[in-house]
Coordinates of C-alpha atoms in Angstrom, one line a residue:
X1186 CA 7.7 22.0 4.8
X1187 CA 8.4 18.0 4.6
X1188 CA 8.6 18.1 8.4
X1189 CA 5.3 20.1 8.9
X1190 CA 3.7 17.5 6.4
X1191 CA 4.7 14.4 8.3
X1192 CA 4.3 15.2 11.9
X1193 CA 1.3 17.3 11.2
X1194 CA -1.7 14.9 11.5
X1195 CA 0.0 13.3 14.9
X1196 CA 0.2 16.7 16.3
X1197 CA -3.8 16.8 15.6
X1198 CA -4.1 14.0 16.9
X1199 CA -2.8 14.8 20.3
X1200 CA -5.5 17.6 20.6
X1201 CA -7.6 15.6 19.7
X1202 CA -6.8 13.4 22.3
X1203 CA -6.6 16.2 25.0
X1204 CA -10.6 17.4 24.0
X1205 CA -13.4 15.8 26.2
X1206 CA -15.6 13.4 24.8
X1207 CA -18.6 15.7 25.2
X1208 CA -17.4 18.0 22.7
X1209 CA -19.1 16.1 20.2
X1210 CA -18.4 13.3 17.5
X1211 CA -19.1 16.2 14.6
X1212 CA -15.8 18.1 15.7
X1213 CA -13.4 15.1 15.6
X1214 CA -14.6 14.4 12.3
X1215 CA -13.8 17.8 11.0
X1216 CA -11.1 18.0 12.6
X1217 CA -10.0 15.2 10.7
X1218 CA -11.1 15.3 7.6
X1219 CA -9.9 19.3 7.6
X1220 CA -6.2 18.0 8.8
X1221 CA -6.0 15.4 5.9
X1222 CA -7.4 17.9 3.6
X1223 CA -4.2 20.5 4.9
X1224 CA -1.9 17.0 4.5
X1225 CA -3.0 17.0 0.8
X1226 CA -2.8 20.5 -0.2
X1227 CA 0.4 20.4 1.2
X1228 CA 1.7 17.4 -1.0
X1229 CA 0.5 19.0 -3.7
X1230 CA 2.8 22.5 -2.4
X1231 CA 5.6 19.7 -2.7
X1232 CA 4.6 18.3 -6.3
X1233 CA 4.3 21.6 -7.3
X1234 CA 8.1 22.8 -6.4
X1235 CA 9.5 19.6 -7.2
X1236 CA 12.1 19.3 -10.0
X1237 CA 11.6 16.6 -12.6
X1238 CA 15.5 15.9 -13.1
X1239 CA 15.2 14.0 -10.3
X1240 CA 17.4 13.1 -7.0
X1241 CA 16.6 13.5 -3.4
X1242 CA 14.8 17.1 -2.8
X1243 CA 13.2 18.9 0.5
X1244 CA 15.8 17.1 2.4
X1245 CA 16.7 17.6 5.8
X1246 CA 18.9 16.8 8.4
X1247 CA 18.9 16.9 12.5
X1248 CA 21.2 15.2 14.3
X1249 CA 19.3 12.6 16.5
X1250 CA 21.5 10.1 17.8
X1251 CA 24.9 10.8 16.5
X1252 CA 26.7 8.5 18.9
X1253 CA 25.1 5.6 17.1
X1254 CA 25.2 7.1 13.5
X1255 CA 21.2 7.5 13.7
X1256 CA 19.5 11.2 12.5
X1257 CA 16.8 12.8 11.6
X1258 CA 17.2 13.1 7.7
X1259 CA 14.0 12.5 5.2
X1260 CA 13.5 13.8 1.7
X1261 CA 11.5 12.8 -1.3
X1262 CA 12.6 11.7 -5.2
X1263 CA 10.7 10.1 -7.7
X1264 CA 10.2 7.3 -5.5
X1265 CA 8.7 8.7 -2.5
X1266 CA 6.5 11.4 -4.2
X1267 CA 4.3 9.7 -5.8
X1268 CA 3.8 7.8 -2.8
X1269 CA 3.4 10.2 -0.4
X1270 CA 0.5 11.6 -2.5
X1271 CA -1.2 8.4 -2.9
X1272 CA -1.1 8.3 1.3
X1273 CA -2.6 11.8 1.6
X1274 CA -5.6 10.8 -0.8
X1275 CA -6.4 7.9 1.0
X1276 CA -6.3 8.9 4.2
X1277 CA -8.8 12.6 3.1
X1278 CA -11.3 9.5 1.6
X1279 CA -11.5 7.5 4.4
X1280 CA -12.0 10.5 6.8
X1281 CA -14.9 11.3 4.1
X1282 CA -16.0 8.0 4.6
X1283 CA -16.0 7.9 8.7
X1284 CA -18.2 11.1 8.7
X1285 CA -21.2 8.6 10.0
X1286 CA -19.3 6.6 12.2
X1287 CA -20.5 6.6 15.7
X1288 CA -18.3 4.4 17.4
X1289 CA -15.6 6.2 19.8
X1290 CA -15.2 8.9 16.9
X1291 CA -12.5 10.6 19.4
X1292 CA -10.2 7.6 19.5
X1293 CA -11.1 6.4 15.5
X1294 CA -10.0 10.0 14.3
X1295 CA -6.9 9.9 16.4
X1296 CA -5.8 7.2 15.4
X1297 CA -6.0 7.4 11.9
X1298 CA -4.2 10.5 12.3
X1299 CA -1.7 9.2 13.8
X1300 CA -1.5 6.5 11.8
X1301 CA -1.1 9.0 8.7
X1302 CA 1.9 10.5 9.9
X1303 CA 3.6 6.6 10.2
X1304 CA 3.2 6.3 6.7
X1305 CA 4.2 9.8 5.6
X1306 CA 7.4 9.3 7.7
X1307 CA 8.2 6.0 6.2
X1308 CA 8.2 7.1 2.4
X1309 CA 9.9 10.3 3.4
X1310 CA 12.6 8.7 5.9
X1311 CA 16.5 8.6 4.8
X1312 CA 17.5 7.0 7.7
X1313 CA 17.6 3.4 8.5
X1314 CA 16.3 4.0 12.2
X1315 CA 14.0 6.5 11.2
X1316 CA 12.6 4.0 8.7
X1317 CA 12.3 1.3 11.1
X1318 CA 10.3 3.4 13.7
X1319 CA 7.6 4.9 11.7
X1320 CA 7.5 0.7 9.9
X1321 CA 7.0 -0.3 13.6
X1322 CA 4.0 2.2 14.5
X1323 CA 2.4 1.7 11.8
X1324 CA 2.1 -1.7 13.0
X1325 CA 0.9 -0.9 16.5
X1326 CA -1.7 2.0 15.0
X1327 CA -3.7 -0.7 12.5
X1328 CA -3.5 -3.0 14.9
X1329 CA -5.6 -0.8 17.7
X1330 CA -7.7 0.1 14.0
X1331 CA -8.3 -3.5 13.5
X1332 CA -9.1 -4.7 17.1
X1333 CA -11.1 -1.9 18.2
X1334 CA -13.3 -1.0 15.2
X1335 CA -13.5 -4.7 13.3
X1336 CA -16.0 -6.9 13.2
X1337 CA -16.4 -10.7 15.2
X1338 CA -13.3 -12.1 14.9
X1339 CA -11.3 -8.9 15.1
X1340 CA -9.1 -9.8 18.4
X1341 CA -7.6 -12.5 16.7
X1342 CA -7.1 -11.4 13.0
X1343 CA -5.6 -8.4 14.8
X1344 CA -3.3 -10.4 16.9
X1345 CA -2.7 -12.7 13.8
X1346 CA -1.8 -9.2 12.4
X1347 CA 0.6 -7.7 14.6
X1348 CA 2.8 -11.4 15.2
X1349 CA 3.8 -11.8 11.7
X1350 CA 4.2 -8.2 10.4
X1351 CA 6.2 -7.4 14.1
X1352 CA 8.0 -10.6 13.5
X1353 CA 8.8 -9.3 10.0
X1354 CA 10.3 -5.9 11.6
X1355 CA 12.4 -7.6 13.7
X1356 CA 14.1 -9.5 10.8
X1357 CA 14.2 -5.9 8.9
X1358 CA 15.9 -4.7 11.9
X1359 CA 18.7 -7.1 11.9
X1360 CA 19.3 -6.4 8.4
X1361 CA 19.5 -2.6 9.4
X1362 CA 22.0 -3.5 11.8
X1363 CA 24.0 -6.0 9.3
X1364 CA 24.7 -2.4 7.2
X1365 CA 25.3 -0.2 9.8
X1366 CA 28.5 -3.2 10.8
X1367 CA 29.3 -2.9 7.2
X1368 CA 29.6 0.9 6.7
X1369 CA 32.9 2.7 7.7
X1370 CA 32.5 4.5 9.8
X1371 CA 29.1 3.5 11.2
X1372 CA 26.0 5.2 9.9
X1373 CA 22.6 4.2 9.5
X1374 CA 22.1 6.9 6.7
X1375 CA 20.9 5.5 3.5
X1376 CA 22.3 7.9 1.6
X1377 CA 25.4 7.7 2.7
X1378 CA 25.1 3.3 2.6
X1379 CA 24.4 4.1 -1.3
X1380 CA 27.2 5.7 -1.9
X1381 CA 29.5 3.6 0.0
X1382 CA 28.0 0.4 -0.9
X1383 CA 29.9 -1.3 2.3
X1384 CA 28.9 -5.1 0.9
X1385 CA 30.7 -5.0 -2.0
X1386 CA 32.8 -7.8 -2.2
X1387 CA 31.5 -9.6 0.6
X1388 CA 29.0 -11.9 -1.2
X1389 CA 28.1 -14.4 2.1
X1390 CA 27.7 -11.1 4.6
X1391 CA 25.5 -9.7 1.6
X1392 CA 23.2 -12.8 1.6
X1393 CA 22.5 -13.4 5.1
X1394 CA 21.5 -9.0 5.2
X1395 CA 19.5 -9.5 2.1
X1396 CA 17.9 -12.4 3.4
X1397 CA 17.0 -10.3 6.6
X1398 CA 16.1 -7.1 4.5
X1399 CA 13.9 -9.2 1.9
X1400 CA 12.0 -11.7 4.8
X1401 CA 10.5 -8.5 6.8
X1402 CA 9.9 -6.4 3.4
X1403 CA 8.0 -10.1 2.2
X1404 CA 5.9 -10.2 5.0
X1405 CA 4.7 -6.7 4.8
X1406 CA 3.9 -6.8 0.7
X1407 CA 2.5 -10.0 1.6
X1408 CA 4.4 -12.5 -0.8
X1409 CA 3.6 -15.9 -0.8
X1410 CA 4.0 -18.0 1.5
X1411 CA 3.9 -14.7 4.2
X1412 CA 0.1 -13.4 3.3
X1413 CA -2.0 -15.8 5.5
X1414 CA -2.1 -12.9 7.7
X1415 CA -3.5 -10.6 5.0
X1416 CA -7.1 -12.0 4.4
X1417 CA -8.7 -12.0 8.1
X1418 CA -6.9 -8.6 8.9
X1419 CA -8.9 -7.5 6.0
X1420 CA -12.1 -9.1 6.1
X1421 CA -12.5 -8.4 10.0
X1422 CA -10.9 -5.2 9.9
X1423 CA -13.7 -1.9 9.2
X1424 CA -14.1 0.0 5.7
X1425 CA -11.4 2.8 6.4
X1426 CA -8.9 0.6 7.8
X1427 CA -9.1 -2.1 4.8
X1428 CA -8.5 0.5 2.7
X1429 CA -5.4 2.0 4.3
X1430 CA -4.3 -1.5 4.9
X1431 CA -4.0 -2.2 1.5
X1432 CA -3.6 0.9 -0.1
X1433 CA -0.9 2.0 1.9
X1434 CA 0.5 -0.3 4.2
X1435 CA 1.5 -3.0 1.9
X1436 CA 3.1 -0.8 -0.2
X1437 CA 5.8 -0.2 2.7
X1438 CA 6.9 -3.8 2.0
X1439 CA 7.4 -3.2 -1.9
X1440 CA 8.6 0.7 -1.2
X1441 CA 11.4 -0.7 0.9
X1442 CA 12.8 -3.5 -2.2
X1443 CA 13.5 -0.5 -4.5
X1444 CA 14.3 1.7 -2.0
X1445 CA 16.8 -0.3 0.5
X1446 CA 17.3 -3.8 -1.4
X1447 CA 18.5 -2.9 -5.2
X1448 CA 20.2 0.3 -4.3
X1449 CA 21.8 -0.4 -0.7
X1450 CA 23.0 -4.2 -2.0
X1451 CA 23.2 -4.2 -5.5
X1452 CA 25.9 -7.7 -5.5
X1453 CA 23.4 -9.6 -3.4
X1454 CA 20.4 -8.6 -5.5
X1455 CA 21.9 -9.0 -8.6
X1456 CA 22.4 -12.8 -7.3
X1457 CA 19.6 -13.9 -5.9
X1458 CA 16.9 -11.8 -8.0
X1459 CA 15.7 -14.9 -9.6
X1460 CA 14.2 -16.0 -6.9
X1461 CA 12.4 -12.9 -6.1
X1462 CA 11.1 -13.4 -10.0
X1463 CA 9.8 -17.1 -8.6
X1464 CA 8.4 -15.9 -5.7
X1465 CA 6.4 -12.9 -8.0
X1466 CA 4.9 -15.1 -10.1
X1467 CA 4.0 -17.6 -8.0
X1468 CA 2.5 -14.3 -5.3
X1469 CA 0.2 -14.0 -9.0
X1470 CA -0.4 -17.1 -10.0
X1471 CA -1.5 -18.3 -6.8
X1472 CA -3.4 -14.8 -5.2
X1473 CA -5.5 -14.7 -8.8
X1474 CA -6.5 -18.0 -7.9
X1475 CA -7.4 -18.2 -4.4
X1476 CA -9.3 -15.2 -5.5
X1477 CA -11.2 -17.0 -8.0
X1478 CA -12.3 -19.9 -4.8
X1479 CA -13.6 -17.0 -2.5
X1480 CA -17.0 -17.0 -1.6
X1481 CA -16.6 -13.7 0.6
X1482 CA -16.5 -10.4 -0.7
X1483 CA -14.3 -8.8 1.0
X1484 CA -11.9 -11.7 1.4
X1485 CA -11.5 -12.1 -2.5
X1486 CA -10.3 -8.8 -2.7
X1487 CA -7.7 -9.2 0.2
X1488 CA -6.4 -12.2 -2.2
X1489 CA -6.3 -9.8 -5.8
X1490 CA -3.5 -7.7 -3.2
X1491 CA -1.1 -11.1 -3.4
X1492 CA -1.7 -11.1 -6.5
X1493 CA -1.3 -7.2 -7.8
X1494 CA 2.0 -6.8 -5.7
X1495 CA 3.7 -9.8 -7.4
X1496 CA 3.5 -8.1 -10.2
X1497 CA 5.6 -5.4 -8.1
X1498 CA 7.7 -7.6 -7.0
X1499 CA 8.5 -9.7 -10.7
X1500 CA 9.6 -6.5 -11.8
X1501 CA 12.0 -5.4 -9.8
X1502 CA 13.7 -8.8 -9.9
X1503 CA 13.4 -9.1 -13.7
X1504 CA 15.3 -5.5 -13.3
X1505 CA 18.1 -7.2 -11.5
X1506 CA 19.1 -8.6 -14.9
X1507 CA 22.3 -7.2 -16.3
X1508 CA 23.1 -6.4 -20.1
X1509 CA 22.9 -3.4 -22.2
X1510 CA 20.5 -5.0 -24.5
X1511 CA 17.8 -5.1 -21.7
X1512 CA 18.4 -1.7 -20.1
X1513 CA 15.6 0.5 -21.5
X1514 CA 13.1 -3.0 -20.6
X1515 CA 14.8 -2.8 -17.1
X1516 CA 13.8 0.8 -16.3
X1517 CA 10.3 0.1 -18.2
X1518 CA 9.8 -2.8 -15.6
X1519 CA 11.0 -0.5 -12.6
X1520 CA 8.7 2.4 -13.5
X1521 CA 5.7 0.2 -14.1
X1522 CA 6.6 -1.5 -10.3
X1523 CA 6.3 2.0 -9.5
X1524 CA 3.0 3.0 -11.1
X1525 CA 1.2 0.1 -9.7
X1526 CA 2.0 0.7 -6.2
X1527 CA 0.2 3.9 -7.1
X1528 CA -2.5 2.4 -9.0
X1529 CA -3.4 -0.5 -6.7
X1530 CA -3.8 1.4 -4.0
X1531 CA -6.4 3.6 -5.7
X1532 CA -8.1 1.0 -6.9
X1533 CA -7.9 -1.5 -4.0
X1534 CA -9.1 1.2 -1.5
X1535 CA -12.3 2.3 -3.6
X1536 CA -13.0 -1.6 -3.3
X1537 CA -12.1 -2.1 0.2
X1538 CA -14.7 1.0 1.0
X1539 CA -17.4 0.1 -1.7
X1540 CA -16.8 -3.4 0.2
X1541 CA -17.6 -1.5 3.3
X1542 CA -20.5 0.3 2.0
X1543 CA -22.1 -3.3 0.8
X1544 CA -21.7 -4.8 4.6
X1545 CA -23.4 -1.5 5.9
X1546 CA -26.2 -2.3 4.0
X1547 CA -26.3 -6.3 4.0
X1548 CA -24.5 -7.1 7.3
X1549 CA -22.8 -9.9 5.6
X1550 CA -19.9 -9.9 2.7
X1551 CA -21.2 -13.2 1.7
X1552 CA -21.6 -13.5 -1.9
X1553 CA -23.9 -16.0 -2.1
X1554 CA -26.3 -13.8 0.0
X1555 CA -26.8 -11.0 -2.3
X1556 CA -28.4 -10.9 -5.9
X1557 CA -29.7 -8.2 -8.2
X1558 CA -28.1 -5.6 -5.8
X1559 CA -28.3 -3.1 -9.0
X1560 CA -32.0 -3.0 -8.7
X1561 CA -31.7 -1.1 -5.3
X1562 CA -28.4 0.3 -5.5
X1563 CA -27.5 1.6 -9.2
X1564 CA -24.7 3.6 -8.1
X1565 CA -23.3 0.9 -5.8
X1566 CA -23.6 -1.8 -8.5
X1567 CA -22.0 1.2 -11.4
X1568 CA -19.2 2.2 -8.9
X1569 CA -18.1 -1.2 -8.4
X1570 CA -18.1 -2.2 -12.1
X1571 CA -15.8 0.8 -12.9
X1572 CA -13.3 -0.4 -9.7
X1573 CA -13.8 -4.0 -10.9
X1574 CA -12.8 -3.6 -15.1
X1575 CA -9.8 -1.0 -13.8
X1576 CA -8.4 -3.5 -11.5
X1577 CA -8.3 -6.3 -13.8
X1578 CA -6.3 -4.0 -16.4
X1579 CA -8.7 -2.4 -18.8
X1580 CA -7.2 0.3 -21.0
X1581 CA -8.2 3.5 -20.1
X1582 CA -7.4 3.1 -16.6
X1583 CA -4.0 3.2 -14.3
X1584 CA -4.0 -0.4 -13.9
X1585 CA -3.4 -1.1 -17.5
X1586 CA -0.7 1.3 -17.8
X1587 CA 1.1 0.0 -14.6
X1588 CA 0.5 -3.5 -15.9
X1589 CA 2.0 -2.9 -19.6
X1590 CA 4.8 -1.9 -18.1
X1591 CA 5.9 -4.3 -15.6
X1592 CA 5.5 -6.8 -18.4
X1593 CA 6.7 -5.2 -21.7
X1594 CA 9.4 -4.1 -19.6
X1595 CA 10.5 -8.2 -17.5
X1596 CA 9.6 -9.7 -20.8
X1597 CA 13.4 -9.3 -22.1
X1598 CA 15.2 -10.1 -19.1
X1599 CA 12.7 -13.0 -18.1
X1600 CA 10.9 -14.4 -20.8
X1601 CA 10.1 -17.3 -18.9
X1602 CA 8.7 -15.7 -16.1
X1603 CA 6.6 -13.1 -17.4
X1604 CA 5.2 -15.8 -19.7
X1605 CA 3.9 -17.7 -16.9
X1606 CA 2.4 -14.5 -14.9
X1607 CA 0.5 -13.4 -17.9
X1608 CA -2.3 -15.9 -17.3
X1609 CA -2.7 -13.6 -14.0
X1610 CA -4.9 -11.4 -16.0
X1611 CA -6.9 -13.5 -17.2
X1612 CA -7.2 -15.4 -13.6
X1613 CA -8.1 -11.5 -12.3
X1614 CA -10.7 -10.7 -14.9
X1615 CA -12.4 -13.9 -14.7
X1616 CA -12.7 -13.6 -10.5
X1617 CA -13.9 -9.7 -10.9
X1618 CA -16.6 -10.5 -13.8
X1619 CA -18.1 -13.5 -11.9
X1620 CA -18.3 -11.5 -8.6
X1621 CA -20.3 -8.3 -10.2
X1622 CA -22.2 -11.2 -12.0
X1623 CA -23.0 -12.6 -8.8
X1624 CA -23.7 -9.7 -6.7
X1625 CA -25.4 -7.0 -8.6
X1626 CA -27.3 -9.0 -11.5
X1627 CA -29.7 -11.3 -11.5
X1628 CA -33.3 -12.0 -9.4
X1629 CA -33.4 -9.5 -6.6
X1630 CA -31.9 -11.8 -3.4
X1631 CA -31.2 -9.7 -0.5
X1632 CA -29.5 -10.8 3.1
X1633 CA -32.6 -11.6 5.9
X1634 CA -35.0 -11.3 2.4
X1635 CA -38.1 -13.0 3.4
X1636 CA -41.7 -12.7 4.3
X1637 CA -42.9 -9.1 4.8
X1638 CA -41.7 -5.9 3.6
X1639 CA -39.2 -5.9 1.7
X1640 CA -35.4 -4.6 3.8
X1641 CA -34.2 -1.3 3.3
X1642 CA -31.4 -1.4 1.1
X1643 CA -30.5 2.6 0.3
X1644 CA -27.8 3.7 -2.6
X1645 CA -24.4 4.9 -1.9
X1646 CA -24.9 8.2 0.5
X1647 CA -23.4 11.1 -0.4
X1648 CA -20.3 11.0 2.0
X1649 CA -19.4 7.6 0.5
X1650 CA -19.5 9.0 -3.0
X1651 CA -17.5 11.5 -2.1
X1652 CA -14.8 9.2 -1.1
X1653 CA -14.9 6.7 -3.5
X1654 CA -15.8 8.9 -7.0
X1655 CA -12.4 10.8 -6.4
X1656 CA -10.3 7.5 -6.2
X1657 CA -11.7 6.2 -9.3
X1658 CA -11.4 9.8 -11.1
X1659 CA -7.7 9.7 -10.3
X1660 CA -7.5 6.3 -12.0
X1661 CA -9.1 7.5 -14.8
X1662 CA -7.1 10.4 -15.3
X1663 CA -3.7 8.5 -14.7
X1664 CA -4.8 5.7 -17.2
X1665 CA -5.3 8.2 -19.8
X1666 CA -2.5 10.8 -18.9
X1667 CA 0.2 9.5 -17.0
X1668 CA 2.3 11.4 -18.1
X1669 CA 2.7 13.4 -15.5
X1670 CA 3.8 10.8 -12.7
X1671 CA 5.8 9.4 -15.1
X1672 CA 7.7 12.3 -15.6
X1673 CA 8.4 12.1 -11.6
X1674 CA 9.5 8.8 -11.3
X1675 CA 11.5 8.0 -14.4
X1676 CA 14.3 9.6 -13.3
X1677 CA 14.3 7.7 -10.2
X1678 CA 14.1 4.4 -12.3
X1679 CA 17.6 5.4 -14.4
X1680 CA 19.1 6.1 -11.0
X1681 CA 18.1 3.1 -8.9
X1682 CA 19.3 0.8 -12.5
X1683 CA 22.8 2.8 -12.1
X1684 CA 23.3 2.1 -8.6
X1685 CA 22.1 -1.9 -8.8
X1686 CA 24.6 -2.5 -11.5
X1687 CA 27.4 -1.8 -9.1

């Protein structure tokens, strides 16, 4: 069933492919939107069956390239599942989303599609190789999303894109091959790695792989000073892709530090965590207030993502810290990492696509161009404030419980540093406030407004609600019962803690 979940939306996207243009934009839509629907029911198959004690389930094995230790394996655990779910919502929104798009709808479908099955077959791949692949696609798919459906400057944010994060991969894959030199005998397998932990001991080998493993995983998140890619990919990229980009794709970069880093090198984390914490904080100090400078829309919310996956990333080094006083704050810290790779990419996607829906209408994401937008648009301006307040933390949505627990649970092993990110929050809530202020309060001031009839400006259609209303639902629902995720991915925080203190 894993198998027929990953490789199922490439497989449509082949036919899709294979169909002549002239059968009609209408059937590659529902095509797509009906293959990402299957994707989801089929996760939820998966959530259904899966057993809370935790460990690696639905796992299996091919051999692919045994002369080089590579298979086929994949598999999901508390980790991954959650994960993969968030994936298959996103991608069902933004087909909802496209179902007006006119541009080479054949092509757009197809490769969205396609690009679906990357990021499924990242978050369920067991394999080094296998991991590495579906990480390089990925790349190659959002870059053809990017420079083929973005907006002026697309060619170049595209190619901006596809240097560093490729760049990135390449780094990753020298780390790969530092472990598979390690392991004896040879394997790519990361289940195997974990158990044999082949760097023990060898505390110089073990920095150089981190070093490898950490720089390509730091340019995907982004961390700072590896994001300048991140805000013209998403301001020139279109709606759906935005949304994917940072809903999904970033979280391949934080994914692989408690997947790969803690688990496969615990020595080498354990010794160099600190500076991960540094390079958190400073990801939220410094994304909260670039934010805060941004005139353009779209743009400001590209910079919140430094920001929200520091967070991320000052938990699981604040995890890194041993003693038996801090062990219940240390699995607090690595589930609420967790949850907010969830939660941000909820949130950030409704934005991205409510940011999309705003340029639809305006033709600009220039702030300073739009005024008393909740005069025309009430559901626009009320969709946006809910998306806003969640983001910056408010109780009663996912953020807040992701964000409680990343810092209840770093505060004990890093004081210090959790200290300093707090005022992240407060950065965040000032930068969302003053935006809505801006944008949807205030004298009616539209883009072109002049002399004559007033411009059109229509409310939120009913294919855009229906892609956005869902996202912020599911917030909703896990900021007031998490319970059930929770119950999924605590095991896998106890586990991942066991194997880092090696």
């Amino acid at each position: 069933m894993l198998t027929a979940l990953v490789f199922l939306p490439a497989a449509a996207a082949g036919v899709l492919l294979c169909l002549p243009r002239s059968t009609g934009r209408r059937v590659f839509l529902a095509v797509w939107t009906a293959v990402s629907a299957a994707v989801l029911a089929l996760t939820a198959v998966l959530w259904a069956g899966y057993d809370h004690g935790g460990g690696i389930q639905y796992a299996t094995y091919a051999r692919w390239i045994p002369s080089a230790g590579i298979g086929y394996h994949i598999g999901v655990d508390g980790l991954s599942l959650p994960l993969l779910a968030l994936t298959a919502v996103l991608f069902l929104a933004c087909a909802l989303y496209a179902l007006r798009e006119t541009r080479r709808v054949r092509e757009f479908a197809a490769l969205f599609l396609f690009l679906e099955t990357t990021c499924l077959g990242l978050f369920a791949a067991l394999d080094l190789i296998l991991f590495f692949v579906f990480f390089d696609l990925s790349i190659v798919a959002m870059y053809f999303v990017i420079a083929g459906w973005g907006h002026a400057g697309a060619a170049r944010a595209a190619q901006k894109f596809f240097l560093y994060t490729f760049t990135g991969s390449l780094a990753l894959l020298l780390g790969f091959i530092g472990l598979y030199l390690a392991a004896d005998p040879h394997t790519f397998d990361i289940v195997a790695l974990t158990a044999r932990d082949p760097l023990a001991g060898r505390s110089a080998y073990g920095a150089l792989v981190l070093l490898a493993i950490c720089l390509g995983l730091a340019v995907k998140t982004p961390t700072v000073p590896f994001h300048t890619w991140l805000p013209p990919a998403h301001t020139e990229a279109p709606a759906a892709g935005s949304a994917i980009l940072a809903g999904v794709l970033l979280k391949m970069g934080t994914y692989g530090f408690l997947r790969l880093a803690m688990p496969l090198l615990p020595e080498a984390w354990r010794t160099y965590a600190p500076v991960l914490v540094v390079v958190g904080v400073v990801s939220v100090l410094y994304g909260a207030l670039v934010a805060l400078a941004q005139t353009d829309f779209k743009r400001m919310i590209a910079y919140t993502s430094v920001n929200h996956m520091g967070y991320v990333l000052l938990a699981a080094g604040a995890a890194a810290a041993l003693g038996a006083d801090t062990a219940d704050a240390r699995r607090l810290a690595v589930t609420g990492a967790t949850y907010q790779m969830v939660s941000h990419g909820l949130l950030t996607g409704a934005l991205f696509l409510l940011a999309g829906a705003l340029h639809e209408r305006g033709g600009t994401y220039a702030m300073d161009a739009y005024s008393g937008v909740a005069a025309r648009a009430p559901v626009l301006a009320a969709l946006t404030g809910v998306a806003f307040f969640a983001s910056l933390g408010l109780p009663g949505f996912s953020g807040f419980i992701a964000e409680f627990q990343i810092l209840a649970g770093s505060l004990g092993p890093r004081p210090v540093a959790t200290a300093l990110a707090v005022p992240g929050i407060l950065l965040t809530a000032a930068l969302l406030v003053r935006a809505l202020q801006r944008v949807f309060t205030g004298p009616l001031r539209l883009p072109g407004t002049g002399p004559g009839p007033p411009r059109p400006f229509p409310d939120l259609r009913a294919h855009e609600t229906a892609s956005i209303v869902p996202l912020l639902v599911l917030a909703v629902v896990l900021g007031v019962f998490p319970r059930f995720v929770l119950d999924v991915i605590e095991p896998f925080s106890r586990t991942v803690l066991e194997l880092a203190a090696r």
